[in-house]
XYZ file of N, CA, C and O in Angstrom:
476
model
N 0.846 -1.265 -0.055
C 0.176 0.099 -0.188
C 0.796 1.319 -0.030
O 2.027 1.234 0.580
N 0.375 2.501 -0.461
C 1.207 3.729 -0.624
C 1.595 4.012 0.906
O 2.471 4.582 1.015
N 0.484 3.947 1.706
C 1.085 4.244 3.210
C 2.212 3.688 3.688
O 2.978 4.398 4.104
N 2.590 2.431 3.473
C 3.642 1.669 3.824
C 4.825 2.195 3.113
O 5.783 2.521 3.772
N 4.661 2.476 1.724
C 5.814 2.989 0.970
C 6.322 4.464 1.400
O 7.379 4.954 1.424
N 5.132 5.106 1.897
C 5.444 6.687 2.113
C 6.217 6.719 3.288
O 7.316 7.277 3.428
N 5.735 5.839 4.435
C 6.158 5.890 5.864
C 7.731 5.249 5.682
O 8.737 5.757 6.388
N 7.766 4.184 4.809
C 9.148 3.608 4.656
C 10.193 4.624 4.279
O 11.405 4.646 4.397
N 9.796 5.221 3.046
C 10.533 6.223 2.412
C 11.133 7.314 3.268
O 12.360 7.635 3.587
N 10.180 7.911 4.180
C 10.404 8.801 5.244
C 11.511 8.313 6.109
O 12.525 8.879 6.526
N 11.178 6.997 6.608
C 12.031 6.336 7.661
C 13.502 6.341 7.049
O 14.527 6.651 7.656
N 13.677 5.863 5.804
C 14.892 5.534 5.084
C 15.706 6.997 5.156
O 16.935 7.138 5.353
N 14.989 8.102 4.589
C 15.657 9.475 4.379
C 16.131 9.843 5.745
O 17.113 10.326 5.929
N 15.287 9.778 6.875
C 15.560 10.475 8.063
C 16.746 9.624 8.924
O 17.546 9.978 9.672
N 16.724 8.379 8.495
C 17.617 7.311 9.164
C 19.136 7.619 8.759
O 20.098 7.157 9.300
N 19.406 8.477 7.544
C 20.713 8.767 7.022
C 21.300 9.716 7.974
O 22.448 9.976 7.775
N 20.749 10.378 8.753
C 21.424 11.416 9.588
C 21.629 10.761 11.005
O 20.695 10.361 11.666
N 22.856 10.956 11.483
C 23.212 10.257 12.927
C 22.589 11.257 14.120
O 22.559 10.478 14.966
N 21.895 12.306 13.720
C 21.390 13.073 14.849
C 20.053 12.665 15.142
O 19.567 13.254 16.252
N 19.495 11.612 14.401
C 18.074 11.158 14.668
C 17.912 9.888 14.900
O 18.963 9.031 14.254
N 17.092 9.373 15.904
C 17.068 7.893 16.069
C 15.599 7.658 15.684
O 14.733 8.338 16.331
N 15.190 6.549 14.973
C 13.922 6.282 14.682
C 13.415 5.371 15.804
O 14.076 4.457 16.252
N 12.122 5.745 16.468
C 11.705 4.925 17.593
C 10.725 4.073 17.120
O 10.274 2.985 17.596
N 10.060 4.228 15.994
C 8.997 3.515 15.504
C 9.420 2.004 15.034
O 10.507 2.058 14.315
N 8.666 1.103 15.238
C 9.192 -0.262 14.730
C 9.541 -0.336 13.110
O 8.721 0.369 12.446
N 10.474 -1.090 12.806
C 10.706 -1.211 11.345
C 9.698 -1.974 10.522
O 9.609 -1.586 9.343
N 9.089 -2.806 11.197
C 7.923 -3.675 10.587
C 6.750 -2.834 10.219
O 6.197 -2.270 11.251
N 6.527 -2.600 8.897
C 5.188 -1.769 8.580
C 3.983 -2.090 9.200
O 3.200 -1.316 9.374
N 3.783 -3.512 9.578
C 2.529 -3.869 10.199
C 2.277 -3.331 11.586
O 1.361 -3.020 12.137
N 3.434 -3.130 12.240
C 3.638 -2.581 13.589
C 3.616 -1.025 13.710
O 3.337 -0.729 14.800
N 3.857 -0.380 12.572
C 3.802 1.022 12.737
C 2.869 1.817 12.046
O 2.679 3.024 12.357
N 2.142 1.307 11.108
C 1.092 2.003 10.306
C 1.896 3.270 9.593
O 2.901 2.791 9.050
N 0.847 4.132 9.427
C 1.716 5.411 8.762
C 2.371 6.464 9.694
O 2.895 7.574 9.326
N 2.531 6.089 10.950
C 3.195 7.045 11.893
C 4.394 6.470 12.120
O 4.950 5.542 12.229
N 5.344 7.693 12.159
C 6.915 7.755 12.398
C 7.266 8.579 13.369
O 6.938 9.688 13.453
N 7.999 8.131 14.435
C 8.524 8.865 15.686
C 9.787 9.036 15.468
O 10.581 7.784 15.405
N 10.551 10.089 15.566
C 12.126 10.284 15.482
C 12.350 11.213 16.915
O 11.653 11.880 17.264
N 13.611 10.672 17.211
C 14.106 11.319 18.441
C 15.647 11.905 18.145
O 16.336 11.248 17.476
N 15.608 13.179 18.593
C 17.085 13.753 18.743
C 18.106 13.050 19.477
O 17.578 12.617 20.617
N 19.106 12.499 18.944
C 20.121 11.711 19.742
C 20.519 12.372 21.010
O 20.738 11.915 22.066
N 20.743 13.697 20.723
C 21.237 14.667 21.867
C 20.377 15.840 21.880
O 19.938 16.320 20.547
N 20.221 16.754 22.812
C 19.728 17.898 22.590
C 20.634 18.909 22.360
O 21.908 18.988 22.753
N 20.295 19.885 21.469
C 21.142 20.955 21.011
C 21.454 21.893 22.231
O 20.608 22.046 23.149
N 22.454 22.825 21.997
C 22.699 23.831 23.015
C 21.610 24.856 23.233
O 20.812 25.054 22.044
N 21.185 25.388 24.279
C 20.175 26.395 24.361
C 20.282 27.649 23.509
O 19.397 28.370 22.916
N 21.638 27.842 23.241
C 21.927 29.079 22.275
C 21.474 28.860 20.883
O 21.065 29.670 20.372
N 21.789 27.599 20.371
C 21.303 27.224 18.875
C 20.014 27.144 19.000
O 19.322 27.682 18.019
N 19.189 26.721 19.919
C 17.759 26.512 20.024
C 17.114 28.127 19.931
O 16.358 28.373 19.134
N 17.747 29.095 20.658
C 17.408 30.388 20.630
C 17.722 31.071 19.376
O 16.732 32.038 19.009
N 18.920 30.609 18.799
C 19.056 31.211 17.540
C 18.009 30.763 16.414
O 17.668 31.606 15.628
N 17.637 29.417 16.340
C 16.599 29.199 15.458
C 15.308 29.822 15.616
O 14.568 30.332 14.985
N 15.025 30.020 17.060
C 13.793 30.739 17.483
C 13.868 32.103 16.805
O 12.767 32.591 16.446
N 14.949 32.810 16.945
C 15.031 34.131 16.617
C 14.846 34.201 14.955
O 14.007 35.103 14.654
N 15.389 33.218 14.330
C 15.107 33.341 13.006
C 13.706 33.113 12.565
O 13.180 33.599 11.541
N 12.907 32.705 13.429
C 11.365 32.446 13.168
C 10.723 33.392 13.732
O 9.485 33.564 13.628
N 11.279 34.350 14.517
C 10.761 35.415 15.027
C 9.565 35.018 16.110
O 8.503 35.595 16.245
N 9.941 33.978 16.919
C 9.020 33.313 17.797
C 9.072 34.373 19.084
O 10.092 34.969 19.468
N 7.798 34.529 19.606
C 7.636 35.182 20.885
C 8.321 34.579 21.880
O 8.297 33.276 22.217
N 9.199 35.395 22.473
C 9.914 34.805 23.749
C 9.066 34.046 24.858
O 9.594 33.368 25.706
N 7.804 34.368 24.868
C 6.770 34.011 26.019
C 6.326 32.569 25.550
O 6.065 31.708 26.456
N 6.765 32.102 24.264
C 6.511 30.962 23.740
C 7.182 29.684 24.168
O 8.542 30.113 24.012
N 6.899 28.728 24.329
C 7.779 27.615 24.766
C 8.932 27.508 23.791
O 8.556 27.479 22.602
N 10.034 27.473 24.143
C 11.361 27.409 23.213
C 12.123 26.242 23.548
O 13.316 26.380 23.352
N 11.753 25.034 23.795
C 12.292 23.899 23.754
C 12.776 23.400 22.469
O 12.401 23.882 21.313
N 13.700 22.656 22.299
C 14.332 22.150 20.815
C 13.328 21.665 19.864
O 13.033 22.005 18.978
N 12.364 20.669 20.559
C 11.188 20.085 19.678
C 10.056 21.208 19.331
O 9.630 21.191 18.372
N 9.882 22.150 20.379
C 8.808 23.097 20.193
C 9.356 24.205 18.930
O 8.423 24.489 18.079
N 10.499 24.512 18.888
C 11.082 25.306 17.976
C 11.152 24.504 16.654
O 10.890 25.095 15.625
N 11.633 23.480 16.565
C 11.676 22.586 15.497
C 10.207 22.413 14.948
O 10.010 22.513 13.539
N 9.137 22.020 15.674
C 7.940 22.001 15.095
C 7.398 23.273 14.576
O 6.772 23.181 13.519
N 7.889 24.325 15.017
C 7.302 25.665 14.511
C 8.056 25.953 13.169
O 7.534 26.515 12.174
N 9.426 25.590 13.189
C 10.285 25.950 11.946
C 9.704 25.003 10.840
O 9.619 25.339 9.707
N 9.282 23.680 11.090
C 8.687 22.973 10.177
C 7.409 23.272 9.549
O 7.236 23.197 8.438
N 6.612 23.794 10.591
C 5.255 24.416 10.193
C 5.373 25.502 9.146
O 4.643 25.591 8.102
N 6.572 26.385 9.380
C 6.795 27.543 8.380
C 7.156 27.091 7.199
O 7.091 27.752 6.121
N 7.584 25.839 7.200
C 8.134 25.231 5.875
C 6.948 24.260 5.293
O 7.298 23.534 4.250
N 5.749 24.446 5.775
C 4.693 23.583 5.221
C 4.675 22.195 5.758
O 3.962 21.313 5.231
N 5.487 21.745 6.951
C 5.498 20.456 7.064
C 4.737 20.379 8.560
O 5.226 20.953 9.509
N 3.781 19.503 8.607
C 2.968 19.299 9.823
C 3.635 17.996 10.641
O 3.441 17.044 10.114
N 3.793 18.227 11.889
C 4.090 17.149 12.764
C 3.699 17.480 14.137
O 3.099 18.540 14.369
N 3.790 16.761 15.044
C 3.797 17.067 16.469
C 4.954 16.386 17.320
O 5.647 15.924 16.862
N 5.005 17.127 18.538
C 6.048 16.843 19.358
C 5.796 16.115 20.680
O 4.665 16.244 21.204
N 6.696 15.566 21.223
C 6.680 15.052 22.508
C 7.899 15.251 23.030
O 9.096 14.763 22.665
N 7.763 15.939 24.142
C 9.035 16.415 25.047
C 9.778 15.202 25.663
O 9.020 14.162 25.901
N 11.072 15.107 25.816
C 11.860 16.378 25.428
C 12.495 16.346 23.841
O 12.993 17.386 23.600
N 12.258 15.341 23.170
C 13.212 15.270 22.061
C 12.534 14.426 20.862
O 13.380 14.023 19.931
N 11.196 14.088 20.810
C 10.591 13.456 19.893
C 9.586 14.279 18.974
O 8.937 15.034 19.431
N 9.845 13.918 17.713
C 8.976 14.460 16.666
C 8.119 13.484 15.928
O 8.693 12.217 15.748
N 6.893 13.634 15.587
C 6.034 12.526 15.065
C 5.497 12.921 13.686
O 5.005 14.164 13.660
N 5.671 12.000 12.757
C 5.088 12.360 11.458
C 4.205 11.281 11.106
O 4.340 10.028 11.351
N 3.241 11.580 10.181
C 2.280 10.554 9.696
C 1.849 11.022 8.278
O 0.894 11.602 7.969
N 2.696 10.445 7.224
C 2.317 10.781 5.843
C 1.131 9.958 5.326
O 1.139 8.705 5.651
N 0.137 10.680 5.083
C -1.186 10.023 4.766
C -1.417 10.129 3.163
O -1.396 11.033 2.435
N -1.587 8.764 2.599
C -1.566 8.507 1.313
C -2.617 9.480 0.383
O -2.448 9.889 -0.687
N -3.709 9.696 1.189
C -4.787 10.571 0.596
C -4.417 11.846 0.382
O -4.712 12.575 -0.674
N -3.499 12.541 1.195
C -2.982 13.730 1.055
C -1.583 14.120 0.697
O -1.204 15.055 0.149
N -0.814 13.085 1.056
C 0.814 13.101 0.758
C 1.349 12.523 -0.447
O 0.784 11.473 -0.645
N 2.364 13.032 -0.954
C 3.150 12.331 -1.912
C 4.468 12.041 -1.678
O 4.977 12.643 -0.493
N 5.115 11.468 -2.479
C 6.608 11.088 -2.205
C 7.306 12.501 -2.402
O 8.341 12.554 -1.420
N 7.055 13.418 -3.107
C 7.609 14.660 -3.023
C 7.423 15.295 -1.465
O 8.331 16.103 -1.018
N 6.228 15.385 -1.056
C 6.034 15.746 0.372
C 6.953 15.323 1.209
O 7.356 15.990 2.191
N 7.201 13.923 1.167
C 8.046 13.110 1.985
C 9.373 13.457 2.098
O 10.257 13.805 2.830
N 9.817 13.725 0.772
C 11.261 14.299 0.430
C 11.420 15.755 1.079
O 12.632 15.910 1.625
N 10.535 16.352 0.864
C 10.566 17.880 1.385
C 10.687 17.802 2.992
O 11.254 18.427 3.617
N 9.735 16.833 3.537
C 9.782 16.797 5.029
C 11.078 16.255 5.508
O 11.697 17.179 6.434
N 11.776 15.266 5.026
C 12.941 14.826 5.295
C 14.022 15.926 5.128
O 14.886 16.015 6.119
N 14.132 16.475 3.995
C 15.122 17.600 3.761
C 15.014 18.707 4.833
O 15.998 19.271 5.264
N 13.872 19.053 5.122
C 13.508 20.187 5.860
C 14.122 19.828 7.604
O 14.665 20.600 8.088
N 13.585 18.431 7.961
C 14.127 17.990 9.232
C 15.607 17.988 9.311
O 16.068 18.593 10.119
N 16.086 17.293 8.287
C 17.780 17.379 8.196
C 18.332 18.758 8.354
O 19.316 18.846 9.115
N 17.917 19.571 7.288
C 18.512 20.811 7.506
C 18.365 21.543 8.704
O 19.251 22.264 9.193
N 17.269 21.656 9.461
C 16.980 22.196 10.619
C 17.739 21.493 11.810
O 18.144 22.251 12.678
N 17.758 20.270 11.877
C 18.472 19.757 12.836
C 19.998 19.901 12.675
O 20.796 20.290 13.753
N 20.564 19.889 11.531
C 22.017 20.205 11.240
C 22.171 21.651 11.665
O 23.185 22.024 12.234
N 21.274 22.666 11.407
C 21.238 23.982 11.993
C 21.479 24.134 13.410
O 22.344 24.950 13.899
N 20.681 23.325 14.098
C 20.887 23.291 15.648
C 22.271 22.922 16.103
O 22.422 23.127 17.424
N 22.961 22.169 15.263
C 24.120 21.586 15.838
C 25.304 22.053 15.166
O 26.572 21.676 15.164
N 25.174 23.506 14.331
C 26.296 24.020 13.669
C 26.564 25.159 14.460
O 25.598 25.985 14.900
N 27.939 25.329 14.752
C 28.438 26.581 15.591
C 28.546 27.629 14.627
O 28.631 27.788 13.435
């Protein structure tokens, strides 16, 4: 089914970065279309603040690494949800999402995570 292929493709793309760990089972029957990824380590508060500043986030808004990543992804058109302290969840749905959307999601996640760990 397309759902299994979309989620598998996203998992393969995100697994390519050592800063992320896939938490969702590899077996498609066990994961459905939902994919959870975890930051292997948390970035420095300074890098999180720098990304929040580029987004012009209100300082009163929660600025944990996952909250800022969630907002940065949303600005790029990627919808996900977060689980503190370090988990992002994605669910590519075949009725709405394409392989191009999955590629855009993975590219955006990797670019933003790399930004958080670049001095």
